[in-house]
PDB file of C-alpha atoms in Angstrom:
ATOM      1  CA  MET L   1     -30.218  -2.191 -28.168  1.00 47.00           C
ATOM      2  CA  ILE L   2     -32.571  -5.057 -29.111  1.00 47.00           C
ATOM      3  CA  VAL L   3     -32.174  -8.056 -26.819  1.00 49.00           C
ATOM      4  CA  ASN L   4     -31.179 -11.266 -28.596  1.00 53.00           C
ATOM      5  CA  THR L   5     -33.271 -13.947 -26.869  1.00 57.00           C
ATOM      6  CA  ASN L   6     -30.999 -16.667 -28.267  1.00 87.00           C
ATOM      7  CA  THR L   7     -28.015 -15.420 -26.278  1.00 91.00           C
ATOM      8  CA  GLU L   8     -28.365 -15.929 -22.544  1.00 96.00           C
ATOM      9  CA  VAL L   9     -25.528 -13.852 -21.074  1.00 98.00           C
ATOM     10  CA  SER L  10     -23.497 -10.798 -22.099  1.00 98.00           C
ATOM     11  CA  ILE L  11     -20.135 -10.683 -20.312  1.00 98.00           C
ATOM     12  CA  ILE L  12     -18.741  -7.138 -20.214  1.00 98.00           C
ATOM     13  CA  ILE L  13     -15.002  -6.661 -19.663  1.00 98.00           C
ATOM     14  CA  PRO L  14     -13.464  -3.155 -19.462  1.00 97.00           C
ATOM     15  CA  ALA L  15      -9.777  -3.302 -20.344  1.00 96.00           C
ATOM     16  CA  HIS L  16      -6.998  -0.734 -20.002  1.00 94.00           C
ATOM     17  CA  ASN L  17      -3.355  -1.769 -20.441  1.00 94.00           C
ATOM     18  CA  ALA L  18      -4.172  -5.310 -19.382  1.00 95.00           C
ATOM     19  CA  GLU L  19      -1.750  -7.193 -21.639  1.00 96.00           C
ATOM     20  CA  HIS L  20      -0.321  -9.201 -18.739  1.00 94.00           C
ATOM     21  CA  PHE L  21      -3.722 -10.458 -17.539  1.00 95.00           C
ATOM     22  CA  ILE L  22      -6.265 -10.380 -20.387  1.00 97.00           C
ATOM     23  CA  THR L  23      -5.326 -13.726 -21.954  1.00 98.00           C
ATOM     24  CA  LYS L  24      -5.865 -15.673 -18.719  1.00 97.00           C
ATOM     25  CA  CYS L  25      -9.129 -13.797 -18.180  1.00 98.00           C
ATOM     26  CA  LEU L  26     -10.508 -14.580 -21.647  1.00 98.00           C
ATOM     27  CA  GLN L  27      -9.319 -18.179 -21.534  1.00 98.00           C
ATOM     28  CA  SER L  28     -11.212 -18.701 -18.290  1.00 98.00           C
ATOM     29  CA  ILE L  29     -14.363 -17.445 -20.025  1.00 98.00           C
ATOM     30  CA  GLN L  30     -13.797 -19.568 -23.124  1.00 97.00           C
ATOM     31  CA  GLN L  31     -13.518 -22.659 -20.907  1.00 97.00           C
ATOM     32  CA  GLN L  32     -16.906 -22.132 -19.226  1.00 98.00           C
ATOM     33  CA  SER L  33     -19.200 -25.139 -18.886  1.00 97.00           C
ATOM     34  CA  PHE L  34     -22.048 -22.789 -19.879  1.00 97.00           C
ATOM     35  CA  GLN L  35     -21.356 -21.773 -23.471  1.00 96.00           C
ATOM     36  CA  ASN L  36     -24.293 -19.622 -24.608  1.00 97.00           C
ATOM     37  CA  PHE L  37     -22.778 -16.189 -24.050  1.00 97.00           C
ATOM     38  CA  GLN L  38     -21.286 -13.187 -25.810  1.00 97.00           C
ATOM     39  CA  VAL L  39     -18.151 -11.416 -24.595  1.00 98.00           C
ATOM     40  CA  LEU L  40     -17.807  -7.663 -25.000  1.00 98.00           C
ATOM     41  CA  VAL L  41     -14.261  -6.505 -24.302  1.00 98.00           C
ATOM     42  CA  VAL L  42     -14.226  -2.711 -24.148  1.00 98.00           C
ATOM     43  CA  ASP L  43     -10.754  -1.319 -24.726  1.00 96.00           C
ATOM     44  CA  ASN L  44     -10.245   1.905 -22.826  1.00 92.00           C
ATOM     45  CA  ASP L  45      -7.377   3.618 -24.693  1.00 91.00           C
ATOM     46  CA  SER L  46      -4.766   0.933 -24.030  1.00 94.00           C
ATOM     47  CA  THR L  47      -1.208   1.740 -25.109  1.00 94.00           C
ATOM     48  CA  ASP L  48       0.185  -1.780 -24.710  1.00 96.00           C
ATOM     49  CA  ARG L  49      -0.655  -5.067 -26.494  1.00 97.00           C
ATOM     50  CA  THR L  50      -4.102  -5.482 -24.924  1.00 97.00           C
ATOM     51  CA  VAL L  51      -5.955  -5.021 -28.242  1.00 97.00           C
ATOM     52  CA  GLU L  52      -3.646  -7.461 -30.031  1.00 97.00           C
ATOM     53  CA  LYS L  53      -4.309 -10.147 -27.429  1.00 98.00           C
ATOM     54  CA  VAL L  54      -8.081  -9.578 -27.534  1.00 98.00           C
ATOM     55  CA  LEU L  55      -8.136  -9.773 -31.347  1.00 98.00           C
ATOM     56  CA  SER L  56      -6.631 -13.255 -31.185  1.00 97.00           C
ATOM     57  CA  PHE L  57      -9.854 -14.375 -29.480  1.00 98.00           C
ATOM     58  CA  VAL L  58     -12.136 -12.285 -31.690  1.00 98.00           C
ATOM     59  CA  SER L  59     -10.663 -13.811 -34.837  1.00 97.00           C
ATOM     60  CA  THR L  60     -11.240 -17.392 -33.721  1.00 97.00           C
ATOM     61  CA  ASP L  61     -14.413 -17.237 -31.607  1.00 97.00           C
ATOM     62  CA  LYS L  62     -17.481 -15.392 -32.923  1.00 96.00           C
ATOM     63  CA  ARG L  63     -18.814 -14.929 -29.379  1.00 97.00           C
ATOM     64  CA  PHE L  64     -16.024 -12.433 -28.645  1.00 98.00           C
ATOM     65  CA  ARG L  65     -16.235  -8.780 -29.719  1.00 98.00           C
ATOM     66  CA  LEU L  66     -13.830  -5.879 -29.279  1.00 98.00           C
ATOM     67  CA  LEU L  67     -15.296  -2.424 -28.642  1.00 98.00           C
ATOM     68  CA  ARG L  68     -13.368   0.837 -28.406  1.00 95.00           C
ATOM     69  CA  SER L  69     -14.319   3.472 -25.836  1.00 90.00           C
ATOM     70  CA  SER L  70     -13.200   6.996 -26.673  1.00 84.00           C
ATOM     71  CA  ALA L  71     -14.329   8.225 -23.249  1.00 87.00           C
ATOM     72  CA  LEU L  72     -11.831   7.263 -20.550  1.00 89.00           C
ATOM     73  CA  GLY L  73     -12.739   5.486 -17.335  1.00 92.00           C
ATOM     74  CA  VAL L  74     -14.152   2.110 -16.318  1.00 95.00           C
ATOM     75  CA  SER L  75     -17.685   3.516 -16.021  1.00 96.00           C
ATOM     76  CA  ASN L  76     -17.708   4.779 -19.609  1.00 96.00           C
ATOM     77  CA  ALA L  77     -16.303   1.446 -20.813  1.00 97.00           C
ATOM     78  CA  ARG L  78     -18.949  -0.553 -18.968  1.00 98.00           C
ATOM     79  CA  ASN L  79     -21.716   1.768 -20.185  1.00 97.00           C
ATOM     80  CA  LEU L  80     -20.640   1.167 -23.783  1.00 97.00           C
ATOM     81  CA  GLY L  81     -20.774  -2.551 -23.077  1.00 98.00           C
ATOM     82  CA  LEU L  82     -24.305  -2.175 -21.676  1.00 98.00           C
ATOM     83  CA  ARG L  83     -25.423  -0.345 -24.822  1.00 97.00           C
ATOM     84  CA  GLU L  84     -24.083  -3.163 -27.001  1.00 97.00           C
ATOM     85  CA  ALA L  85     -25.191  -6.079 -24.808  1.00 97.00           C
ATOM     86  CA  GLN L  86     -27.751  -8.244 -26.593  1.00 93.00           C
ATOM     87  CA  ALA L  87     -28.446 -11.021 -24.088  1.00 97.00           C
ATOM     88  CA  LYS L  88     -31.177 -11.474 -21.482  1.00 97.00           C
ATOM     89  CA  PHE L  89     -28.653 -11.294 -18.644  1.00 98.00           C
ATOM     90  CA  VAL L  90     -25.518  -9.229 -18.021  1.00 98.00           C
ATOM     91  CA  THR L  91     -22.489  -9.907 -15.866  1.00 98.00           C
ATOM     92  CA  PHE L  92     -19.104  -8.217 -15.499  1.00 98.00           C
ATOM     93  CA  VAL L  93     -15.531  -9.459 -15.310  1.00 98.00           C
ATOM     94  CA  ASP L  94     -12.472  -7.272 -14.787  1.00 97.00           C
ATOM     95  CA  ALA L  95      -9.641  -7.795 -17.284  1.00 97.00           C
ATOM     96  CA  ASP L  96      -7.090  -8.660 -14.587  1.00 95.00           C
ATOM     97  CA  ASP L  97      -9.300 -11.282 -12.894  1.00 97.00           C
ATOM     98  CA  PHE L  98     -10.471 -14.734 -13.932  1.00 98.00           C
ATOM     99  CA  ILE L  99     -13.446 -17.011 -13.270  1.00 98.00           C
ATOM    100  CA  SER L 100     -13.838 -20.693 -12.429  1.00 98.00           C
ATOM    101  CA  ASP L 101     -15.109 -22.860 -15.288  1.00 97.00           C
ATOM    102  CA  ASN L 102     -18.564 -23.130 -13.676  1.00 98.00           C
ATOM    103  CA  HIS L 103     -18.982 -19.435 -12.786  1.00 98.00           C
ATOM    104  CA  ILE L 104     -21.505 -18.521 -15.488  1.00 98.00           C
ATOM    105  CA  GLN L 105     -23.379 -21.803 -14.977  1.00 98.00           C
ATOM    106  CA  ILE L 106     -23.724 -21.061 -11.258  1.00 97.00           C
ATOM    107  CA  LEU L 107     -25.079 -17.575 -11.940  1.00 97.00           C
ATOM    108  CA  MET L 108     -27.501 -18.846 -14.585  1.00 97.00           C
ATOM    109  CA  ASP L 109     -28.726 -21.644 -12.313  1.00 96.00           C
ATOM    110  CA  ILE L 110     -29.455 -19.087  -9.588  1.00 96.00           C
ATOM    111  CA  VAL L 111     -31.655 -16.841 -11.725  1.00 96.00           C
ATOM    112  CA  SER L 112     -33.325 -19.650 -13.678  1.00 93.00           C
ATOM    113  CA  THR L 113     -34.311 -21.803 -10.699  1.00 93.00           C
ATOM    114  CA  THR L 114     -35.372 -18.987  -8.351  1.00 92.00           C
ATOM    115  CA  GLN L 115     -36.579 -16.384 -10.883  1.00 93.00           C
ATOM    116  CA  ALA L 116     -34.520 -13.862  -8.927  1.00 97.00           C
ATOM    117  CA  ASP L 117     -33.805 -10.391 -10.299  1.00 98.00           C
ATOM    118  CA  MET L 118     -30.163 -10.701  -9.261  1.00 98.00           C
ATOM    119  CA  GLY L 119     -27.895 -13.686  -8.697  1.00 98.00           C
ATOM    120  CA  VAL L 120     -24.787 -13.500  -6.497  1.00 98.00           C
ATOM    121  CA  THR L 121     -21.848 -15.886  -6.133  1.00 97.00           C
ATOM    122  CA  GLY L 122     -18.867 -16.095  -3.799  1.00 97.00           C
ATOM    123  CA  PHE L 123     -15.414 -14.736  -4.643  1.00 97.00           C
ATOM    124  CA  SER L 124     -11.817 -14.837  -3.491  1.00 97.00           C
ATOM    125  CA  TYR L 125      -9.116 -12.174  -3.154  1.00 94.00           C
ATOM    126  CA  GLU L 126      -5.844 -13.522  -4.486  1.00 95.00           C
ATOM    127  CA  THR L 127      -2.317 -12.375  -5.179  1.00 93.00           C
ATOM    128  CA  GLU L 128      -0.870 -12.577  -8.681  1.00 91.00           C
ATOM    129  CA  ASP L 129       0.959 -15.780  -7.774  1.00 89.00           C
ATOM    130  CA  GLY L 130      -2.218 -17.501  -6.586  1.00 88.00           C
ATOM    131  CA  ASN L 131      -2.110 -17.036  -2.803  1.00 93.00           C
ATOM    132  CA  ILE L 132      -5.632 -16.660  -1.433  1.00 94.00           C
ATOM    133  CA  LEU L 133      -5.935 -13.635   0.857  1.00 92.00           C
ATOM    134  CA  GLY L 134      -9.586 -14.199   1.714  1.00 93.00           C
ATOM    135  CA  THR L 135     -12.887 -15.647   0.509  1.00 94.00           C
ATOM    136  CA  PHE L 136     -16.274 -13.989   0.702  1.00 94.00           C
ATOM    137  CA  SER L 137     -19.841 -15.147   0.163  1.00 93.00           C
ATOM    138  CA  ALA L 138     -23.245 -14.054   1.386  1.00 91.00           C
ATOM    139  CA  LEU L 139     -24.470 -15.861   4.489  1.00 87.00           C
ATOM    140  CA  LYS L 140     -28.111 -15.537   3.478  1.00 88.00           C
ATOM    141  CA  VAL L 141     -29.410 -17.426   0.418  1.00 92.00           C
ATOM    142  CA  LYS L 142     -32.491 -15.332  -0.398  1.00 95.00           C
ATOM    143  CA  MET L 143     -33.208 -11.649   0.235  1.00 96.00           C
ATOM    144  CA  HIS L 144     -35.785  -9.041  -0.615  1.00 97.00           C
ATOM    145  CA  ALA L 145     -34.682  -5.663  -1.951  1.00 97.00           C
ATOM    146  CA  GLU L 146     -34.066  -3.848   1.344  1.00 97.00           C
ATOM    147  CA  GLU L 147     -32.175  -6.798   2.831  1.00 97.00           C
ATOM    148  CA  ALA L 148     -29.982  -6.912  -0.273  1.00 97.00           C
ATOM    149  CA  ILE L 149     -29.336  -3.158  -0.184  1.00 97.00           C
ATOM    150  CA  ARG L 150     -28.192  -3.450   3.428  1.00 96.00           C
ATOM    151  CA  ALA L 151     -26.096  -6.505   2.502  1.00 96.00           C
ATOM    152  CA  THR L 152     -24.094  -4.419   0.024  1.00 96.00           C
ATOM    153  CA  TYR L 153     -22.534  -2.734   3.062  1.00 93.00           C
ATOM    154  CA  ASP L 154     -21.627  -6.036   4.739  1.00 90.00           C
ATOM    155  CA  LEU L 155     -18.553  -8.251   4.143  1.00 83.00           C
ATOM    156  CA  ASP L 156     -20.802 -11.223   4.968  1.00 87.00           C
ATOM    157  CA  GLY L 157     -23.395  -9.934   2.519  1.00 92.00           C
ATOM    158  CA  ILE L 158     -23.403  -9.444  -1.251  1.00 96.00           C
ATOM    159  CA  GLN L 159     -21.117  -6.370  -1.142  1.00 95.00           C
ATOM    160  CA  GLY L 160     -21.282  -3.316  -3.405  1.00 96.00           C
ATOM    161  CA  ILE L 161     -19.385  -4.792  -6.353  1.00 97.00           C
ATOM    162  CA  VAL L 162     -20.662  -5.874  -9.780  1.00 98.00           C
ATOM    163  CA  TRP L 163     -18.377  -8.731 -10.776  1.00 97.00           C
ATOM    164  CA  ASN L 164     -19.860 -11.386  -8.464  1.00 97.00           C
ATOM    165  CA  LYS L 165     -23.381 -10.749  -9.748  1.00 98.00           C
ATOM    166  CA  ILE L 166     -25.689 -11.325 -12.705  1.00 98.00           C
ATOM    167  CA  PHE L 167     -28.312  -8.748 -13.719  1.00 98.00           C
ATOM    168  CA  ARG L 168     -31.466  -8.869 -15.838  1.00 98.00           C
ATOM    169  CA  LYS L 169     -30.932  -6.720 -18.928  1.00 98.00           C
ATOM    170  CA  ALA L 170     -34.654  -5.856 -19.013  1.00 97.00           C
ATOM    171  CA  ILE L 171     -34.422  -4.116 -15.617  1.00 98.00           C
ATOM    172  CA  ILE L 172     -31.265  -2.245 -16.635  1.00 98.00           C
ATOM    173  CA  ASP L 173     -32.930  -1.005 -19.828  1.00 98.00           C
ATOM    174  CA  ARG L 174     -36.329  -0.239 -18.311  1.00 98.00           C
ATOM    175  CA  TYR L 175     -34.868   2.085 -15.680  1.00 98.00           C
ATOM    176  CA  ASP L 176     -31.858   3.273 -17.727  1.00 98.00           C
ATOM    177  CA  ILE L 177     -29.394   2.146 -15.056  1.00 98.00           C
ATOM    178  CA  ARG L 178     -25.832   3.159 -15.869  1.00 98.00           C
ATOM    179  CA  PHE L 179     -22.470   3.606 -14.160  1.00 98.00           C
ATOM    180  CA  ASP L 180     -21.701   7.156 -13.041  1.00 97.00           C
ATOM    181  CA  PRO L 181     -18.573   8.341 -14.917  1.00 96.00           C
ATOM    182  CA  SER L 182     -18.227  11.391 -12.655  1.00 94.00           C
ATOM    183  CA  ILE L 183     -16.993   9.278  -9.708  1.00 93.00           C
ATOM    184  CA  PRO L 184     -13.634   7.423  -9.932  1.00 87.00           C
ATOM    185  CA  LYS L 185     -14.358   5.156  -6.935  1.00 90.00           C
ATOM    186  CA  PHE L 186     -17.389   3.266  -5.596  1.00 94.00           C
ATOM    187  CA  GLU L 187     -19.148   3.444  -8.983  1.00 96.00           C
ATOM    188  CA  ASP L 188     -19.903  -0.282  -8.571  1.00 97.00           C
ATOM    189  CA  HIS L 189     -21.782   0.265  -5.322  1.00 97.00           C
ATOM    190  CA  LYS L 190     -23.892   3.053  -6.789  1.00 98.00           C
ATOM    191  CA  PHE L 191     -24.799   0.902  -9.819  1.00 98.00           C
ATOM    192  CA  VAL L 192     -25.714  -2.103  -7.655  1.00 98.00           C
ATOM    193  CA  VAL L 193     -27.990  -0.021  -5.411  1.00 98.00           C
ATOM    194  CA  ALA L 194     -29.567   1.743  -8.417  1.00 98.00           C
ATOM    195  CA  TYR L 195     -30.442  -1.730  -9.698  1.00 98.00           C
ATOM    196  CA  LEU L 196     -31.587  -3.201  -6.368  1.00 98.00           C
ATOM    197  CA  VAL L 197     -34.177  -0.484  -5.699  1.00 98.00           C
ATOM    198  CA  HIS L 198     -36.120  -1.989  -8.636  1.00 98.00           C
ATOM    199  CA  CYS L 199     -35.776  -5.633  -7.559  1.00 98.00           C
ATOM    200  CA  LYS L 200     -38.078  -8.022  -5.736  1.00 96.00           C
ATOM    201  CA  GLN L 201     -35.880 -11.023  -4.974  1.00 97.00           C
ATOM    202  CA  ILE L 202     -32.138 -11.627  -4.829  1.00 98.00           C
ATOM    203  CA  SER L 203     -30.649 -15.114  -4.577  1.00 97.00           C
ATOM    204  CA  CYS L 204     -27.107 -16.085  -3.540  1.00 97.00           C
ATOM    205  CA  GLU L 205     -24.801 -19.074  -3.924  1.00 95.00           C
ATOM    206  CA  ARG L 206     -21.962 -19.575  -1.454  1.00 94.00           C
ATOM    207  CA  ARG L 207     -19.596 -21.370  -3.837  1.00 96.00           C
ATOM    208  CA  ILE L 208     -16.458 -19.402  -4.748  1.00 97.00           C
ATOM    209  CA  SER L 209     -16.282 -18.957  -8.524  1.00 98.00           C
ATOM    210  CA  TYR L 210     -14.883 -15.451  -9.121  1.00 98.00           C
ATOM    211  CA  HIS L 211     -11.185 -14.744  -8.539  1.00 97.00           C
ATOM    212  CA  TYR L 212     -10.238 -11.117  -7.867  1.00 97.00           C
ATOM    213  CA  ILE L 213      -6.527 -10.534  -8.330  1.00 95.00           C
ATOM    214  CA  LYS L 214      -4.959  -7.880  -6.121  1.00 90.00           C
ATOM    215  CA  HIS L 215      -1.983  -6.084  -7.648  1.00 79.00           C
ATOM    216  CA  PRO L 216      -0.494  -2.531  -7.574  1.00 72.00           C
ATOM    217  CA  GLY L 217      -2.566  -1.440 -10.576  1.00 61.00           C
ATOM    218  CA  SER L 218      -5.930  -2.360  -9.032  1.00 60.00           C
ATOM    219  CA  ALA L 219      -8.461   0.449  -9.448  1.00 56.00           C
ATOM    220  CA  LEU L 220      -9.120   1.153  -5.752  1.00 49.00           C
ATOM    221  CA  LEU L 221      -5.375   1.386  -5.119  1.00 50.00           C
ATOM    222  CA  THR L 222      -4.703   3.858  -7.919  1.00 53.00           C
ATOM    223  CA  ALA L 223      -7.779   6.109  -7.943  1.00 60.00           C
ATOM    224  CA  LYS L 224      -6.962   9.351  -6.111  1.00 78.00           C
ATOM    225  CA  THR L 225      -9.915  11.071  -4.491  1.00 86.00           C
ATOM    226  CA  SER L 226     -10.364  13.157  -1.366  1.00 88.00           C
ATOM    227  CA  LEU L 227     -12.154  12.057   1.783  1.00 89.00           C
ATOM    228  CA  ILE L 228     -15.007  14.484   1.091  1.00 90.00           C
ATOM    229  CA  GLN L 229     -15.423  13.193  -2.481  1.00 91.00           C
ATOM    230  CA  ASP L 230     -15.696   9.620  -1.265  1.00 92.00           C
ATOM    231  CA  LEU L 231     -18.193  10.444   1.474  1.00 92.00           C
ATOM    232  CA  ASP L 232     -20.296  12.444  -1.010  1.00 95.00           C
ATOM    233  CA  VAL L 233     -20.706   9.299  -3.106  1.00 95.00           C
ATOM    234  CA  TYR L 234     -22.246   7.461  -0.172  1.00 95.00           C
ATOM    235  CA  LEU L 235     -24.476  10.395   0.731  1.00 95.00           C
ATOM    236  CA  THR L 236     -25.747  10.265  -2.858  1.00 96.00           C
ATOM    237  CA  ILE L 237     -26.337   6.516  -2.604  1.00 97.00           C
ATOM    238  CA  ARG L 238     -28.254   6.979   0.654  1.00 97.00           C
ATOM    239  CA  GLN L 239     -30.439   9.612  -0.996  1.00 97.00           C
ATOM    240  CA  LEU L 240     -31.080   7.255  -3.910  1.00 97.00           C
ATOM    241  CA  ILE L 241     -32.278   4.576  -1.479  1.00 98.00           C
ATOM    242  CA  VAL L 242     -34.582   6.951   0.386  1.00 97.00           C
ATOM    243  CA  ASP L 243     -35.981   8.471  -2.815  1.00 97.00           C
ATOM    244  CA  HIS L 244     -37.227   5.017  -3.830  1.00 97.00           C
ATOM    245  CA  GLY L 245     -39.235   4.579  -0.645  1.00 97.00           C
ATOM    246  CA  PHE L 246     -36.823   2.576   1.501  1.00 97.00           C
ATOM    247  CA  ARG L 247     -35.997   3.370   5.119  1.00 96.00           C
ATOM    248  CA  ASP L 248     -33.213   5.839   5.859  1.00 94.00           C
ATOM    249  CA  LEU L 249     -30.760   3.808   7.943  1.00 93.00           C
ATOM    250  CA  THR L 250     -27.636   5.217   9.596  1.00 86.00           C
ATOM    251  CA  GLU L 251     -25.570   2.249   8.375  1.00 87.00           C
ATOM    252  CA  TYR L 252     -25.802   3.619   4.825  1.00 91.00           C
ATOM    253  CA  VAL L 253     -23.297   6.262   5.916  1.00 87.00           C
ATOM    254  CA  ASP L 254     -21.746   4.928   9.145  1.00 85.00           C
ATOM    255  CA  VAL L 255     -20.400   1.696   7.651  1.00 86.00           C
ATOM    256  CA  PRO L 256     -18.630   3.166   4.611  1.00 88.00           C
ATOM    257  CA  MET L 257     -17.461   6.130   6.713  1.00 86.00           C
ATOM    258  CA  GLN L 258     -15.467   3.809   8.988  1.00 83.00           C
ATOM    259  CA  ILE L 259     -13.618   2.337   6.029  1.00 86.00           C
ATOM    260  CA  ILE L 260     -13.186   5.553   4.059  1.00 89.00           C
ATOM    261  CA  VAL L 261     -11.928   7.633   6.989  1.00 88.00           C
ATOM    262  CA  LEU L 262      -9.315   5.064   8.015  1.00 84.00           C
ATOM    263  CA  ASN L 263      -8.166   4.652   4.410  1.00 85.00           C
ATOM    264  CA  HIS L 264      -7.702   8.391   4.041  1.00 86.00           C
ATOM    265  CA  TYR L 265      -5.844   8.609   7.340  1.00 85.00           C
ATOM    266  CA  TRP L 266      -3.301   5.964   6.307  1.00 82.00           C
ATOM    267  CA  HIS L 267      -3.274   6.810   2.572  1.00 83.00           C
ATOM    268  CA  PRO L 268      -4.196  10.508   2.347  1.00 85.00           C
ATOM    269  CA  PHE L 269      -4.725  12.396  -0.882  1.00 80.00           C
ATOM    270  CA  ASP L 270      -2.752  15.280   0.660  1.00 84.00           C
ATOM    271  CA  PRO L 271      -1.986  16.608   4.210  1.00 84.00           C
ATOM    272  CA  HIS L 272      -5.344  18.410   4.375  1.00 87.00           C
ATOM    273  CA  ASP L 273      -7.088  15.143   3.515  1.00 87.00           C
ATOM    274  CA  GLN L 274      -5.397  13.385   6.430  1.00 86.00           C
ATOM    275  CA  ALA L 275      -6.314  16.244   8.784  1.00 87.00           C
ATOM    276  CA  GLU L 276      -9.983  15.855   7.760  1.00 89.00           C
ATOM    277  CA  ALA L 277      -9.768  12.132   8.538  1.00 87.00           C
ATOM    278  CA  VAL L 278      -8.328  12.858  11.993  1.00 86.00           C
ATOM    279  CA  LYS L 279     -11.151  15.287  12.783  1.00 85.00           C
ATOM    280  CA  MET L 280     -13.723  12.607  12.001  1.00 84.00           C
ATOM    281  CA  MET L 281     -11.897   9.884  13.943  1.00 82.00           C
ATOM    282  CA  ILE L 282     -11.857  11.816  17.198  1.00 78.00           C
ATOM    283  CA  ASN L 283     -15.655  12.138  17.090  1.00 77.00           C
ATOM    284  CA  TRP L 284     -17.213  10.063  19.890  1.00 74.00           C
ATOM    285  CA  ARG L 285     -19.832   8.567  17.605  1.00 76.00           C
ATOM    286  CA  PHE L 286     -17.111   7.403  15.235  1.00 79.00           C
ATOM    287  CA  ILE L 287     -15.092   5.907  18.103  1.00 78.00           C
ATOM    288  CA  PHE L 288     -18.155   4.114  19.536  1.00 77.00           C
ATOM    289  CA  HIS L 289     -19.068   2.615  16.155  1.00 74.00           C
ATOM    290  CA  SER L 290     -15.484   1.501  15.519  1.00 74.00           C
ATOM    291  CA  LEU L 291     -15.076  -0.186  18.908  1.00 74.00           C
ATOM    292  CA  PHE L 292     -18.498  -1.761  19.430  1.00 71.00           C
ATOM    293  CA  ARG L 293     -20.125  -2.317  16.039  1.00 65.00           C
ATOM    294  CA  ARG L 294     -17.277  -3.635  13.916  1.00 67.00           C
ATOM    295  CA  SER L 295     -15.561  -6.997  13.515  1.00 68.00           C
ATOM    296  CA  MET L 296     -12.658  -7.894  15.819  1.00 73.00           C
ATOM    297  CA  LYS L 297     -10.172  -7.364  12.974  1.00 68.00           C
ATOM    298  CA  SER L 298     -11.581  -3.885  12.293  1.00 71.00           C
ATOM    299  CA  LYS L 299     -11.492  -3.046  16.010  1.00 75.00           C
ATOM    300  CA  LEU L 300      -7.808  -3.962  16.233  1.00 79.00           C
ATOM    301  CA  LYS L 301      -7.018  -1.808  13.212  1.00 75.00           C
ATOM    302  CA  PHE L 302      -8.846   1.115  14.771  1.00 77.00           C
ATOM    303  CA  ILE L 303      -7.079   0.694  18.119  1.00 81.00           C
ATOM    304  CA  LEU L 304      -3.714   0.766  16.331  1.00 81.00           C
ATOM    305  CA  THR L 305      -4.859   3.904  14.540  1.00 80.00           C
ATOM    306  CA  LEU L 306      -5.789   5.547  17.853  1.00 75.00           C
ATOM    307  CA  PHE L 307      -2.287   4.859  19.190  1.00 78.00           C
ATOM    308  CA  SER L 308      -0.814   6.511  16.100  1.00 80.00           C
ATOM    309  CA  LEU L 309      -2.887   9.612  16.877  1.00 74.00           C
ATOM    310  CA  PHE L 310      -1.096  10.330  20.178  1.00 69.00           C
ATOM    311  CA  PRO L 311       1.359  12.781  18.530  1.00 69.00           C
ATOM    312  CA  TYR L 312      -1.619  14.634  17.082  1.00 65.00           C
ATOM    313  CA  PHE L 313      -3.298  14.934  20.509  1.00 61.00           C
ATOM    314  CA  ILE L 314      -0.029  16.086  22.105  1.00 62.00           C
ATOM    315  CA  LYS L 315       0.485  18.693  19.417  1.00 61.00           C
ATOM    316  CA  ARG L 316      -3.107  19.916  19.780  1.00 57.00           C
ATOM    317  CA  LYS L 317      -2.760  20.157  23.581  1.00 53.00           C
ATOM    318  CA  SER L 318       0.531  22.029  23.176  1.00 57.00           C
ATOM    319  CA  CYS L 319      -1.107  24.525  20.842  1.00 55.00           C
ATOM    320  CA  LYS L 320      -3.888  25.128  23.363  1.00 51.00           C
ATOM    321  CA  ASP L 321      -1.395  25.589  26.233  1.00 53.00           C
ATOM    322  CA  ASP L 322       0.611  28.090  24.173  1.00 55.00           C
ATOM    323  CA  ALA L 323      -2.432  30.079  23.147  1.00 53.00           C
ATOM    324  CA  PRO L 324      -2.516  33.619  24.656  1.00 54.00           C
ATOM    325  CA  LEU L 325      -4.965  34.195  27.484  1.00 51.00           C
TER     326      LEU L 325
END
């Protein structure tokens, strides 16, 4: 796709059955203080009124386009958007979220004043009725590539998500960076790292301008994968980092493992999946990392999890005592 130098930003929005959210999302984009953008809404086989609502914007604002993705999944939808993006910069918005009216301006100011390869802004987690569950922004303003890669694993860093960031289209095209449609979770993190290994400088702004709405249909709550599948994604990401000449750090696996294992213990794919999580939790290295290298909130969660494991330990001891000599 030839880059249109007259358009500054392509905003890519994958949409699947988003009729209840898409209007607020697109209105928040239309009301941006920065106006030189194109919007690519990629419908992903919606069966509700999503397309109808998007067309109401397309018919009245030439900056809005509707694309249809025949291949299912958010990665395929975003990849189609990347192929059609014509601007110098690319950013992403999810169809059930919205952005503050200065969000694009903040991102553009970051990359234009610092010449950074990536710009990052702060974001909030909110309920559908507007209650703020938490706010997040990077503590450090400027980073080189390895610092930024490590910061994708940190809640006080830039995190491994795409929708609080702006990317240079030239870097995406030069290295053919795409989302991996074979993984239903953590595809954002893999894309961000695949981009960062080709960057020199990353700049961050602490202001909160992206609003992530948490609801039962959120992707991470509905995607069903096994513990092993999720860990394999992060092993692949670690290999990607090392293959591009960066140091092999244990945090590239240890940090996501803490989160993934606990999630699969409390929300298992099946009984075998939960058993695999238990096996990993009773490893001394896992226990040490959870108790001494995590935030206080994470420590408390892990301690509660350990208490819930007592029936498992009792059952295991009983099985050993009953075993024939």
